[in-house]
């Protein structure tokens, strides 16, 4: 019911490959079913401020079992979840966080990626999540 | 002048029944007149991130003695309470927090519910508050 | 691999019975395997400051899979874990936190109790943990 | 002047090997010259509370460019750095944090390890630091 370190490392390797393929430098974080960090990697030259963002994206994706960008659509001014980011010690609700689901449909953790455009961040997170 | 634990447990039971009736999984928090937690329950499979949100909703409702959604209408960009969520260690100002009022009209605490749409969250909070 | 809400409520009921039997008023917190709160109860008249302590005791017991008092013996001045309490947003390392272990020997969560002497806190936590 | 991700991963691999060789399960964190996380790994079954401690040990070692245990000797009651742990968002000053020094004698980062006795934590940190 949890991601193992071996699986987390495999996800990070796949995410790094994707990041390199699209010429970006990423921070990549993997959390388990309890939203606690299992593994993290910051690629050389990646934005320093994206360190915390990648971890918060992974936590946010597991907190609500959905892609972070979906929450961001609802947390805009006037939206039903406006300013939800003030909970849980700080959420990040733009794309780049993706839940990881096992063969039985259980959410077993999440991956968060930050370091480029949100489209690139999401693409790298998807590549990592798909590696499992 | 305060909700007892027995009353808080009755409110949680009513909220759980309502949550089950509408096929949702909720985090439910009850605070007293001092805005301090009395009782809390996280239903199996409920969103992990809603834990903190349910407590913040209960506190927010008691902090201002009104439904959380009412505050959210005033905290929008341009509104009179813009970004009030930055106070008190983080407020949640969308629906799901409801003050609890005794027979004499005194606010004796509040209930906060999170785990589904804000409409469902509010309905379950109302069911809990009405049980008193 | 996790405590259910039903089990958590059973643990809280057992802890409350024990607390009443020894004439104390307790804050009782149950966390799951991820150290996240499942259920909480503050008995009428229990110390307000024990609210946070009970939750921190439960988290501490799960963080290190041992009774909180064991850590406290090592965190004294001159001890090998001196000032470990500064980690994890604040630990509580005196007695009253007890891990909960399932039939297979897995730690599935923990209970934290605060509101009286540490001996009484521990006795009530044990009563709660044993109810599972 | 900084540890690369490749070097950090090499350090983590060496630390994991040492941890396995002495039959322990560790949290391992590597920070750069700016005391910011580069890489992290939590071995399966390692204490959850050691996650934060390993990161704080790595930061503490880089903050003062010395082994964490050396600071702990000075932070005891009556010592010259009594309660220094209150600074920097929380320090950990018992053994397990070791600065990483390049061939020119510059501190380029640090490693922090937590999950067993402080002697084991330090031995695994040394193994990681030596891998560079």
Short mmCIF file of C-alpha atoms in Angstrom, two decimals:
data_model
loop_
_atom_site.label_atom_id
_atom_site.label_comp_id
_atom_site.label_asym_id
_atom_site.label_seq_id
_atom_site.Cartn_x
_atom_site.Cartn_y
_atom_site.Cartn_z
CA UNK A 1 0.00 0.00 0.00
CA UNK A 2 3.06 2.27 -0.12
CA UNK A 3 5.70 3.18 -2.66
CA UNK A 4 9.04 1.51 -1.88
CA UNK A 5 12.33 3.40 -2.07
CA UNK A 6 13.28 1.28 -5.09
CA UNK A 7 10.08 2.34 -6.86
CA UNK A 8 10.63 5.97 -5.87
CA UNK A 9 14.15 5.88 -7.29
CA UNK A 10 12.81 4.38 -10.51
CA UNK A 11 10.28 7.20 -10.74
CA UNK A 12 12.96 9.82 -10.16
CA UNK A 13 15.19 8.26 -12.84
CA UNK A 14 12.34 8.33 -15.36
CA UNK A 15 11.50 11.92 -14.45
CA UNK A 16 15.14 12.98 -14.83
CA UNK A 17 15.30 11.35 -18.26
CA UNK A 18 12.19 13.19 -19.37
CA UNK A 19 13.50 16.45 -17.93
CA UNK A 20 16.75 16.05 -19.87
CA UNK A 21 14.88 15.08 -23.04
CA UNK A 22 12.93 18.35 -23.00
CA UNK A 23 15.99 20.36 -21.94
CA UNK A 24 14.87 21.35 -18.44
CA UNK A 25 16.33 21.16 -14.93
CA UNK A 26 13.90 19.92 -12.32
CA UNK A 27 13.34 19.36 -8.61
CA UNK A 28 11.59 16.00 -8.19
CA UNK A 29 9.90 14.79 -4.98
CA UNK A 30 8.15 11.50 -4.17
CA UNK A 31 5.85 11.08 -1.16
CA UNK A 32 4.21 7.93 0.22
CA UNK A 33 0.55 7.24 1.06
CA UNK A 34 0.96 9.23 4.29
CA UNK A 35 2.23 12.24 2.28
CA UNK A 36 5.71 11.87 3.79
CA UNK A 37 8.84 12.27 1.62
CA UNK A 38 10.49 9.06 0.36
CA UNK A 39 12.98 10.42 -2.16
CA UNK A 40 14.05 13.72 -3.66
CA UNK A 41 16.47 14.93 -6.32
CA UNK A 42 17.42 18.42 -7.47
CA UNK A 43 19.08 18.46 -10.88
CA UNK A 44 22.22 20.60 -11.19
CA UNK A 45 21.30 24.19 -11.91
CA UNK A 46 17.60 23.73 -11.15
CA UNK A 47 15.80 26.67 -9.50
CA UNK A 48 16.40 26.70 -5.77
CA UNK A 49 12.88 27.95 -5.02
CA UNK A 50 11.45 24.95 -6.81
CA UNK A 51 12.81 22.65 -4.11
CA UNK A 52 9.99 23.48 -1.69
CA UNK A 53 7.45 23.75 -4.51
CA UNK A 54 8.16 20.22 -5.76
CA UNK A 55 7.66 18.79 -2.27
CA UNK A 56 4.46 20.81 -1.73
CA UNK A 57 3.14 19.66 -5.13
CA UNK A 58 3.71 16.02 -4.22
CA UNK A 59 2.01 16.49 -0.85
CA UNK A 60 -0.90 18.41 -2.39
CA UNK A 61 -1.48 15.67 -5.00
CA UNK A 62 -1.64 13.04 -2.25
CA UNK A 63 -3.67 15.23 0.11
CA UNK A 64 -6.54 15.34 -2.39
CA UNK A 65 -5.74 12.37 -4.67
CA UNK A 66 -5.81 14.45 -7.82
CA UNK A 67 -3.50 16.42 -10.11
CA UNK A 68 -2.52 19.70 -8.47
CA UNK A 69 -3.68 21.71 -11.45
CA UNK A 70 -7.26 20.52 -10.95
CA UNK A 71 -7.31 22.09 -7.51
CA UNK A 72 -5.86 25.30 -8.93
CA UNK A 73 -8.83 25.67 -11.26
CA UNK A 74 -11.13 25.71 -8.21
CA UNK A 75 -8.98 27.93 -5.99
CA UNK A 76 -9.07 31.02 -8.21
CA UNK A 77 -10.79 34.21 -7.02
CA UNK A 78 -14.50 33.47 -7.08
CA UNK A 79 -13.87 29.72 -7.22
CA UNK A 80 -15.28 27.27 -4.72
CA UNK A 81 -11.90 26.56 -3.10
CA UNK A 82 -10.50 30.11 -3.14
CA UNK A 83 -7.35 30.38 -1.01
CA UNK A 84 -7.28 26.67 -0.06
CA UNK A 85 -3.50 27.15 -0.35
CA UNK A 86 -3.48 28.50 3.21
CA UNK A 87 -4.12 25.00 4.62
CA UNK A 88 -1.74 22.18 5.43
CA UNK A 89 1.26 24.43 5.92
CA UNK A 90 1.00 25.68 2.33
CA UNK A 91 -0.32 23.96 -0.80
CA UNK A 92 0.82 24.39 -4.40
CA UNK A 93 -2.14 24.14 -6.75
CA UNK A 94 -0.73 24.68 -10.23
CA UNK A 95 0.31 21.72 -12.41
CA UNK A 96 3.26 19.47 -11.60
CA UNK A 97 1.85 17.22 -8.85
CA UNK A 98 0.40 13.83 -9.83
CA UNK A 99 -0.94 11.04 -7.58
CA UNK A 100 0.51 7.54 -8.00
CA UNK A 101 -2.07 4.77 -8.22
CA UNK A 102 -1.38 1.04 -7.89
CA UNK A 103 -2.92 -1.80 -9.92
CA UNK A 104 -5.80 -2.07 -7.43
CA UNK A 105 -6.73 1.59 -7.83
CA UNK A 106 -5.30 2.65 -4.47
CA UNK A 107 -3.40 5.92 -4.21
CA UNK A 108 -0.02 4.86 -2.84
CA UNK A 109 1.74 8.23 -3.01
CA UNK A 110 2.47 11.10 -5.35
CA UNK A 111 5.18 12.84 -7.38
CA UNK A 112 5.81 16.58 -7.49
CA UNK A 113 7.98 18.32 -10.08
CA UNK A 114 9.04 21.97 -10.33
CA UNK A 115 11.65 23.85 -12.35
CA UNK A 116 10.20 24.96 -15.66
CA UNK A 117 6.82 25.94 -17.15
CA UNK A 118 3.86 24.23 -15.50
CA UNK A 119 3.28 22.30 -18.72
CA UNK A 120 6.82 20.92 -18.57
CA UNK A 121 6.56 20.29 -14.85
CA UNK A 122 3.39 18.26 -15.42
CA UNK A 123 4.90 16.32 -18.32
CA UNK A 124 7.90 15.32 -16.20
CA UNK A 125 5.65 14.36 -13.27
CA UNK A 126 3.56 12.18 -15.61
CA UNK A 127 6.72 10.51 -16.90
CA UNK A 128 7.75 9.76 -13.33
CA UNK A 129 4.34 8.48 -12.29
CA UNK A 130 4.10 6.26 -15.38
CA UNK A 131 7.40 4.55 -14.55
CA UNK A 132 5.81 2.64 -11.69
CA UNK B 1 -21.44 28.23 27.68
CA UNK B 2 -19.45 25.46 25.99
CA UNK B 3 -20.12 22.36 23.95
CA UNK B 4 -19.53 19.23 26.04
CA UNK B 5 -17.64 16.24 24.66
CA UNK B 6 -20.92 14.30 24.73
CA UNK B 7 -22.56 16.97 22.57
CA UNK B 8 -19.54 17.09 20.25
CA UNK B 9 -19.70 13.31 19.79
CA UNK B 10 -23.42 13.57 19.04
CA UNK B 11 -22.67 16.20 16.41
CA UNK B 12 -19.94 14.04 14.85
CA UNK B 13 -22.28 11.03 14.76
CA UNK B 14 -24.96 13.09 13.00
CA UNK B 15 -22.42 14.48 10.57
CA UNK B 16 -21.10 10.99 9.79
CA UNK B 17 -24.65 9.75 9.14
CA UNK B 18 -25.30 12.62 6.75
CA UNK B 19 -21.93 12.07 5.04
CA UNK B 20 -22.75 8.40 4.52
CA UNK B 21 -26.27 9.23 3.31
CA UNK B 22 -24.89 11.42 0.54
CA UNK B 23 -22.06 8.98 -0.23
CA UNK B 24 -19.11 11.10 0.89
CA UNK B 25 -16.11 10.62 3.20
CA UNK B 26 -15.52 13.54 5.52
CA UNK B 27 -13.14 15.01 8.05
CA UNK B 28 -15.25 16.47 10.88
CA UNK B 29 -13.97 18.84 13.58
CA UNK B 30 -15.75 20.42 16.57
CA UNK B 31 -14.31 23.38 18.47
CA UNK B 32 -15.54 25.02 21.65
CA UNK B 33 -16.28 28.67 22.48
CA UNK B 34 -12.52 29.24 22.79
CA UNK B 35 -12.02 27.89 19.24
CA UNK B 36 -10.09 24.92 20.64
CA UNK B 37 -10.65 21.40 19.31
CA UNK B 38 -13.01 19.18 21.34
CA UNK B 39 -13.47 16.25 19.00
CA UNK B 40 -12.38 15.15 15.55
CA UNK B 41 -13.04 12.21 13.22
CA UNK B 42 -11.60 11.32 9.81
CA UNK B 43 -13.77 8.81 7.96
CA UNK B 44 -11.91 5.92 6.30
CA UNK B 45 -10.65 6.97 2.89
CA UNK B 46 -11.37 10.68 3.39
CA UNK B 47 -8.90 13.12 1.82
CA UNK B 48 -5.84 13.55 3.99
CA UNK B 49 -5.55 17.25 3.14
CA UNK B 50 -9.07 17.84 4.44
CA UNK B 51 -7.92 17.04 7.98
CA UNK B 52 -6.35 20.45 8.45
CA UNK B 53 -9.06 22.17 6.40
CA UNK B 54 -11.89 20.82 8.58
CA UNK B 55 -10.17 22.10 11.74
CA UNK B 56 -9.46 25.48 10.13
CA UNK B 57 -13.09 25.75 9.00
CA UNK B 58 -14.35 25.09 12.53
CA UNK B 59 -11.94 27.66 13.98
CA UNK B 60 -12.78 30.23 11.30
CA UNK B 61 -16.53 29.84 11.95
CA UNK B 62 -16.02 30.45 15.67
CA UNK B 63 -13.43 33.22 15.17
CA UNK B 64 -16.07 35.33 13.42
CA UNK B 65 -19.33 33.65 14.54
CA UNK B 66 -20.57 33.14 11.01
CA UNK B 67 -20.57 30.53 8.27
CA UNK B 68 -17.15 30.32 6.63
CA UNK B 69 -18.62 30.88 3.18
CA UNK B 70 -19.87 34.33 4.24
CA UNK B 71 -16.32 35.39 5.01
CA UNK B 72 -15.16 34.01 1.68
CA UNK B 73 -17.50 36.39 -0.14
CA UNK B 74 -15.73 39.32 1.53
CA UNK B 75 -12.17 38.03 1.12
CA UNK B 76 -12.14 38.03 -2.68
CA UNK B 77 -9.85 40.40 -4.62
CA UNK B 78 -11.27 43.89 -4.16
CA UNK B 79 -13.39 42.74 -1.21
CA UNK B 80 -13.33 44.38 2.20
CA UNK B 81 -11.56 41.43 3.84
CA UNK B 82 -9.20 40.60 0.97
CA UNK B 83 -6.72 37.88 2.00
CA UNK B 84 -7.94 37.65 5.59
CA UNK B 85 -6.85 34.00 5.24
CA UNK B 86 -3.33 35.09 6.19
CA UNK B 87 -4.38 35.69 9.80
CA UNK B 88 -4.69 33.30 12.72
CA UNK B 89 -2.24 30.77 11.33
CA UNK B 90 -4.40 30.28 8.24
CA UNK B 91 -8.16 30.59 7.76
CA UNK B 92 -10.39 28.63 5.39
CA UNK B 93 -13.18 30.83 4.08
CA UNK B 94 -15.16 28.64 1.71
CA UNK B 95 -18.29 26.77 2.90
CA UNK B 96 -18.16 23.91 5.43
CA UNK B 97 -17.72 25.78 8.73
CA UNK B 98 -20.82 26.57 10.79
CA UNK B 99 -21.08 28.19 14.25
CA UNK B 100 -23.05 26.34 16.94
CA UNK B 101 -25.55 28.49 18.86
CA UNK B 102 -27.28 27.54 22.11
CA UNK B 103 -30.92 28.21 23.09
CA UNK B 104 -29.96 31.61 24.48
CA UNK B 105 -28.37 32.72 21.24
CA UNK B 106 -24.79 32.36 22.47
CA UNK B 107 -22.18 30.93 20.14
CA UNK B 108 -20.80 27.95 22.06
CA UNK B 109 -18.51 26.56 19.37
CA UNK B 110 -18.42 25.52 15.75
CA UNK B 111 -18.23 22.55 13.38
CA UNK B 112 -15.98 22.27 10.34
CA UNK B 113 -16.36 19.66 7.60
CA UNK B 114 -14.14 18.92 4.58
CA UNK B 115 -13.91 16.06 2.11
CA UNK B 116 -16.22 16.71 -0.85
CA UNK B 117 -17.71 19.66 -2.77
CA UNK B 118 -18.23 22.76 -0.65
CA UNK B 119 -22.00 22.26 -0.99
CA UNK B 120 -21.71 18.77 0.49
CA UNK B 121 -19.27 19.96 3.14
CA UNK B 122 -21.75 22.63 4.22
CA UNK B 123 -24.70 20.21 4.23
CA UNK B 124 -22.82 17.81 6.50
CA UNK B 125 -21.74 20.66 8.79
CA UNK B 126 -25.36 21.82 9.04
CA UNK B 127 -26.46 18.27 9.89
CA UNK B 128 -23.87 18.18 12.66
CA UNK B 129 -24.74 21.60 14.03
CA UNK B 130 -28.46 20.79 14.01
CA UNK B 131 -27.93 17.68 16.13
CA UNK B 132 -27.27 19.78 19.19
CA UNK C 1 -2.15 -1.53 7.50
CA UNK C 2 -3.94 1.43 9.06
CA UNK C 3 -6.24 2.01 12.01
CA UNK C 4 -9.86 2.47 10.90
CA UNK C 5 -12.06 5.22 12.36
CA UNK C 6 -14.13 2.51 14.06
CA UNK C 7 -11.01 1.15 15.74
CA UNK C 8 -9.88 4.65 16.69
CA UNK C 9 -13.26 5.36 18.29
CA UNK C 10 -13.04 2.08 20.21
CA UNK C 11 -9.60 3.11 21.48
CA UNK C 12 -10.87 6.52 22.54
CA UNK C 13 -13.84 4.96 24.36
CA UNK C 14 -11.51 2.60 26.27
CA UNK C 15 -9.17 5.47 27.11
CA UNK C 16 -12.05 7.61 28.37
CA UNK C 17 -13.28 4.76 30.57
CA UNK C 18 -9.82 4.35 32.06
CA UNK C 19 -9.48 8.11 32.55
CA UNK C 20 -12.80 8.22 34.40
CA UNK C 21 -11.88 5.16 36.48
CA UNK C 22 -8.76 6.89 37.79
CA UNK C 23 -10.56 10.23 38.19
CA UNK C 24 -8.72 12.20 35.51
CA UNK C 25 -9.74 14.36 32.54
CA UNK C 26 -7.76 13.65 29.39
CA UNK C 27 -7.07 14.77 25.85
CA UNK C 28 -6.84 11.66 23.66
CA UNK C 29 -5.47 11.57 20.09
CA UNK C 30 -5.17 8.70 17.61
CA UNK C 31 -2.92 8.88 14.52
CA UNK C 32 -2.60 6.44 11.63
CA UNK C 33 0.51 4.78 10.14
CA UNK C 34 1.34 8.05 8.35
CA UNK C 35 1.21 9.92 11.69
CA UNK C 36 -1.91 11.81 10.59
CA UNK C 37 -4.81 12.38 13.02
CA UNK C 38 -7.77 9.98 12.75
CA UNK C 39 -9.74 10.84 15.89
CA UNK C 40 -9.49 13.12 18.91
CA UNK C 41 -11.47 13.76 22.10
CA UNK C 42 -11.01 16.30 24.87
CA UNK C 43 -12.88 15.36 28.04
CA UNK C 44 -14.86 18.16 29.71
CA UNK C 45 -12.60 20.20 31.95
CA UNK C 46 -9.36 18.68 30.64
CA UNK C 47 -6.35 21.00 30.43
CA UNK C 48 -6.46 23.07 27.27
CA UNK C 49 -2.67 22.92 26.84
CA UNK C 50 -2.84 19.16 26.77
CA UNK C 51 -4.73 19.26 23.47
CA UNK C 52 -1.56 19.90 21.46
CA UNK C 53 0.53 17.68 23.74
CA UNK C 54 -1.71 14.66 23.20
CA UNK C 55 -1.47 15.04 19.42
CA UNK C 56 2.30 15.52 19.57
CA UNK C 57 2.64 12.45 21.81
CA UNK C 58 0.72 10.32 19.33
CA UNK C 59 2.81 11.60 16.45
CA UNK C 60 6.07 11.13 18.36
CA UNK C 61 5.16 7.51 19.25
CA UNK C 62 4.52 6.74 15.57
CA UNK C 63 7.53 8.73 14.35
CA UNK C 64 9.89 6.41 16.25
CA UNK C 65 7.65 3.36 16.88
CA UNK C 66 8.24 3.41 20.63
CA UNK C 67 6.72 4.79 23.81
CA UNK C 68 7.38 8.51 24.07
CA UNK C 69 8.94 8.12 27.53
CA UNK C 70 11.71 5.96 26.10
CA UNK C 71 12.82 8.82 23.87
CA UNK C 72 12.68 11.20 26.82
CA UNK C 73 15.24 9.11 28.67
CA UNK C 74 17.68 9.66 25.79
CA UNK C 75 16.92 13.34 25.18
CA UNK C 76 18.03 14.61 28.60
CA UNK C 77 21.04 16.92 28.92
CA UNK C 78 24.08 14.80 28.18
CA UNK C 79 21.91 12.10 26.56
CA UNK C 80 22.47 10.83 23.04
CA UNK C 81 19.31 12.47 21.68
CA UNK C 82 19.51 15.77 23.59
CA UNK C 83 17.02 18.32 22.22
CA UNK C 84 15.54 15.95 19.62
CA UNK C 85 12.29 17.75 20.52
CA UNK C 86 13.23 20.52 18.08
CA UNK C 87 12.54 18.24 15.11
CA UNK C 88 9.30 17.46 13.31
CA UNK C 89 7.59 20.68 14.33
CA UNK C 90 7.93 19.79 18.00
CA UNK C 91 8.05 16.42 19.73
CA UNK C 92 6.79 15.49 23.21
CA UNK C 93 9.08 12.91 24.79
CA UNK C 94 7.64 12.24 28.23
CA UNK C 95 5.24 9.33 28.81
CA UNK C 96 1.73 9.21 27.35
CA UNK C 97 2.38 8.22 23.73
CA UNK C 98 2.16 4.55 22.76
CA UNK C 99 2.45 2.92 19.31
CA UNK C 100 -0.35 0.62 18.16
CA UNK C 101 0.80 -2.71 16.69
CA UNK C 102 -1.34 -5.13 14.71
CA UNK C 103 -1.34 -8.94 14.91
CA UNK C 104 1.43 -9.13 12.29
CA UNK C 105 3.73 -6.88 14.29
CA UNK C 106 3.26 -3.84 12.06
CA UNK C 107 2.93 -0.41 13.64
CA UNK C 108 -0.40 0.84 12.31
CA UNK C 109 -0.61 4.07 14.30
CA UNK C 110 -0.35 5.45 17.80
CA UNK C 111 -2.28 6.95 20.70
CA UNK C 112 -1.31 10.04 22.67
CA UNK C 113 -2.83 11.04 26.02
CA UNK C 114 -2.31 14.18 28.10
CA UNK C 115 -4.11 15.73 31.06
CA UNK C 116 -2.70 14.39 34.32
CA UNK C 117 0.59 13.01 35.70
CA UNK C 118 2.72 11.27 33.10
CA UNK C 119 2.07 7.99 34.90
CA UNK C 120 -1.67 8.46 34.52
CA UNK C 121 -1.27 9.67 30.93
CA UNK C 122 0.67 6.51 30.09
CA UNK C 123 -1.83 4.23 31.85
CA UNK C 124 -4.70 5.74 29.87
CA UNK C 125 -2.74 5.47 26.61
CA UNK C 126 -2.04 1.81 27.35
CA UNK C 127 -5.73 1.20 28.03
CA UNK C 128 -6.57 2.78 24.69
CA UNK C 129 -3.91 0.87 22.76
CA UNK C 130 -4.97 -2.43 24.36
CA UNK C 131 -8.56 -1.98 23.19
CA UNK C 132 -7.60 -2.71 19.61
CA UNK D 1 32.16 24.60 -5.33
CA UNK D 2 29.01 22.50 -4.95
CA UNK D 3 28.07 18.85 -4.74
CA UNK D 4 26.48 17.70 -8.01
CA UNK D 5 23.37 15.52 -8.04
CA UNK D 6 25.52 12.69 -9.40
CA UNK D 7 27.86 13.02 -6.43
CA UNK D 8 24.93 13.24 -4.02
CA UNK D 9 23.44 10.06 -5.46
CA UNK D 10 26.82 8.34 -5.11
CA UNK D 11 26.93 9.42 -1.46
CA UNK D 12 23.41 8.13 -0.85
CA UNK D 13 24.25 4.79 -2.48
CA UNK D 14 27.33 4.42 -0.26
CA UNK D 15 25.32 5.37 2.82
CA UNK D 16 22.61 2.85 1.96
CA UNK D 17 25.21 0.12 1.52
CA UNK D 18 26.72 0.91 4.90
CA UNK D 19 23.26 1.05 6.51
CA UNK D 20 22.41 -2.36 5.10
CA UNK D 21 25.79 -3.78 6.15
CA UNK D 22 25.15 -2.85 9.79
CA UNK D 23 21.49 -3.92 9.58
CA UNK D 24 19.84 -0.52 9.96
CA UNK D 25 17.21 1.46 8.05
CA UNK D 26 18.14 5.08 7.51
CA UNK D 27 16.91 8.42 6.29
CA UNK D 28 19.74 10.04 4.30
CA UNK D 29 19.87 13.70 3.25
CA UNK D 30 22.47 15.62 1.21
CA UNK D 31 22.62 19.42 1.16
CA UNK D 32 24.79 21.71 -0.98
CA UNK D 33 27.05 24.61 0.00
CA UNK D 34 23.95 26.78 0.42
CA UNK D 35 22.53 24.23 2.92
CA UNK D 36 19.71 23.41 0.49
CA UNK D 37 18.59 19.82 -0.13
CA UNK D 38 20.04 18.11 -3.22
CA UNK D 39 18.96 14.52 -2.65
CA UNK D 40 17.13 12.46 -0.07
CA UNK D 41 16.24 8.80 0.47
CA UNK D 42 14.17 7.07 3.16
CA UNK D 43 14.89 3.34 3.31
CA UNK D 44 11.80 1.09 3.55
CA UNK D 45 10.71 0.78 7.17
CA UNK D 46 12.97 3.58 8.45
CA UNK D 47 11.57 5.74 11.26
CA UNK D 48 9.23 8.40 9.93
CA UNK D 49 10.43 10.95 12.49
CA UNK D 50 13.99 10.57 11.24
CA UNK D 51 13.02 12.14 7.91
CA UNK D 52 13.08 15.65 9.34
CA UNK D 53 16.01 14.86 11.64
CA UNK D 54 18.26 13.69 8.78
CA UNK D 55 17.59 16.90 6.84
CA UNK D 56 18.17 19.04 9.95
CA UNK D 57 21.45 17.19 10.66
CA UNK D 58 22.70 17.86 7.14
CA UNK D 59 21.76 21.53 7.38
CA UNK D 60 23.28 21.88 10.86
CA UNK D 61 26.58 20.34 9.68
CA UNK D 62 26.78 22.82 6.79
CA UNK D 63 25.54 25.78 8.85
CA UNK D 64 28.60 25.47 11.10
CA UNK D 65 30.97 23.37 8.95
CA UNK D 66 31.49 20.75 11.64
CA UNK D 67 30.09 17.41 12.76
CA UNK D 68 26.72 17.88 14.46
CA UNK D 69 27.89 16.04 17.57
CA UNK D 70 30.57 18.69 18.18
CA UNK D 71 27.88 21.36 18.43
CA UNK D 72 25.89 19.16 20.78
CA UNK D 73 28.77 19.15 23.24
CA UNK D 74 28.59 22.94 23.41
CA UNK D 75 24.78 23.24 23.54
CA UNK D 76 24.33 21.41 26.85
CA UNK D 77 23.02 23.26 29.93
CA UNK D 78 25.81 25.59 31.05
CA UNK D 79 27.57 25.24 27.71
CA UNK D 80 28.59 28.17 25.55
CA UNK D 81 25.96 27.42 22.89
CA UNK D 82 23.16 26.38 25.24
CA UNK D 83 19.91 25.81 23.32
CA UNK D 84 21.34 26.86 19.96
CA UNK D 85 18.80 24.35 18.61
CA UNK D 86 16.17 27.11 18.71
CA UNK D 87 17.80 28.86 15.74
CA UNK D 88 17.41 28.30 12.01
CA UNK D 89 13.98 26.71 12.28
CA UNK D 90 15.39 23.93 14.47
CA UNK D 91 18.85 22.38 14.63
CA UNK D 92 19.78 18.78 15.48
CA UNK D 93 23.06 18.68 17.36
CA UNK D 94 23.66 15.03 18.14
CA UNK D 95 25.84 12.87 15.85
CA UNK D 96 24.82 11.95 12.32
CA UNK D 97 25.59 15.15 10.40
CA UNK D 98 28.95 15.47 8.64
CA UNK D 99 30.26 18.26 6.36
CA UNK D 100 31.57 17.32 2.93
CA UNK D 101 34.93 18.86 2.00
CA UNK D 102 36.47 18.96 -1.48
CA UNK D 103 40.13 18.44 -2.42
CA UNK D 104 40.86 22.14 -1.88
CA UNK D 105 39.52 22.09 1.67
CA UNK D 106 36.30 23.90 0.82
CA UNK D 107 33.05 22.76 2.46
CA UNK D 108 30.80 21.97 -0.50
CA UNK D 109 27.84 20.55 1.42
CA UNK D 110 26.92 18.03 4.08
CA UNK D 111 25.24 14.70 4.73
CA UNK D 112 22.74 13.95 7.49
CA UNK D 113 21.69 10.46 8.57
CA UNK D 114 19.03 9.34 11.07
CA UNK D 115 17.36 6.04 11.88
CA UNK D 116 19.36 4.16 14.50
CA UNK D 117 21.71 4.89 17.41
CA UNK D 118 23.71 8.09 17.03
CA UNK D 119 26.87 5.97 16.64
CA UNK D 120 25.32 4.11 13.72
CA UNK D 121 23.92 7.32 12.26
CA UNK D 122 27.40 8.87 12.33
CA UNK D 123 29.06 5.78 10.83
CA UNK D 124 26.63 5.80 7.91
CA UNK D 125 27.11 9.55 7.42
CA UNK D 126 30.88 9.06 7.35
CA UNK D 127 30.50 6.29 4.78
CA UNK D 128 28.44 8.61 2.63
CA UNK D 129 30.80 11.55 2.98
CA UNK D 130 33.81 9.37 2.19
CA UNK D 131 32.27 8.21 -1.08
CA UNK D 132 32.90 11.58 -2.67
#
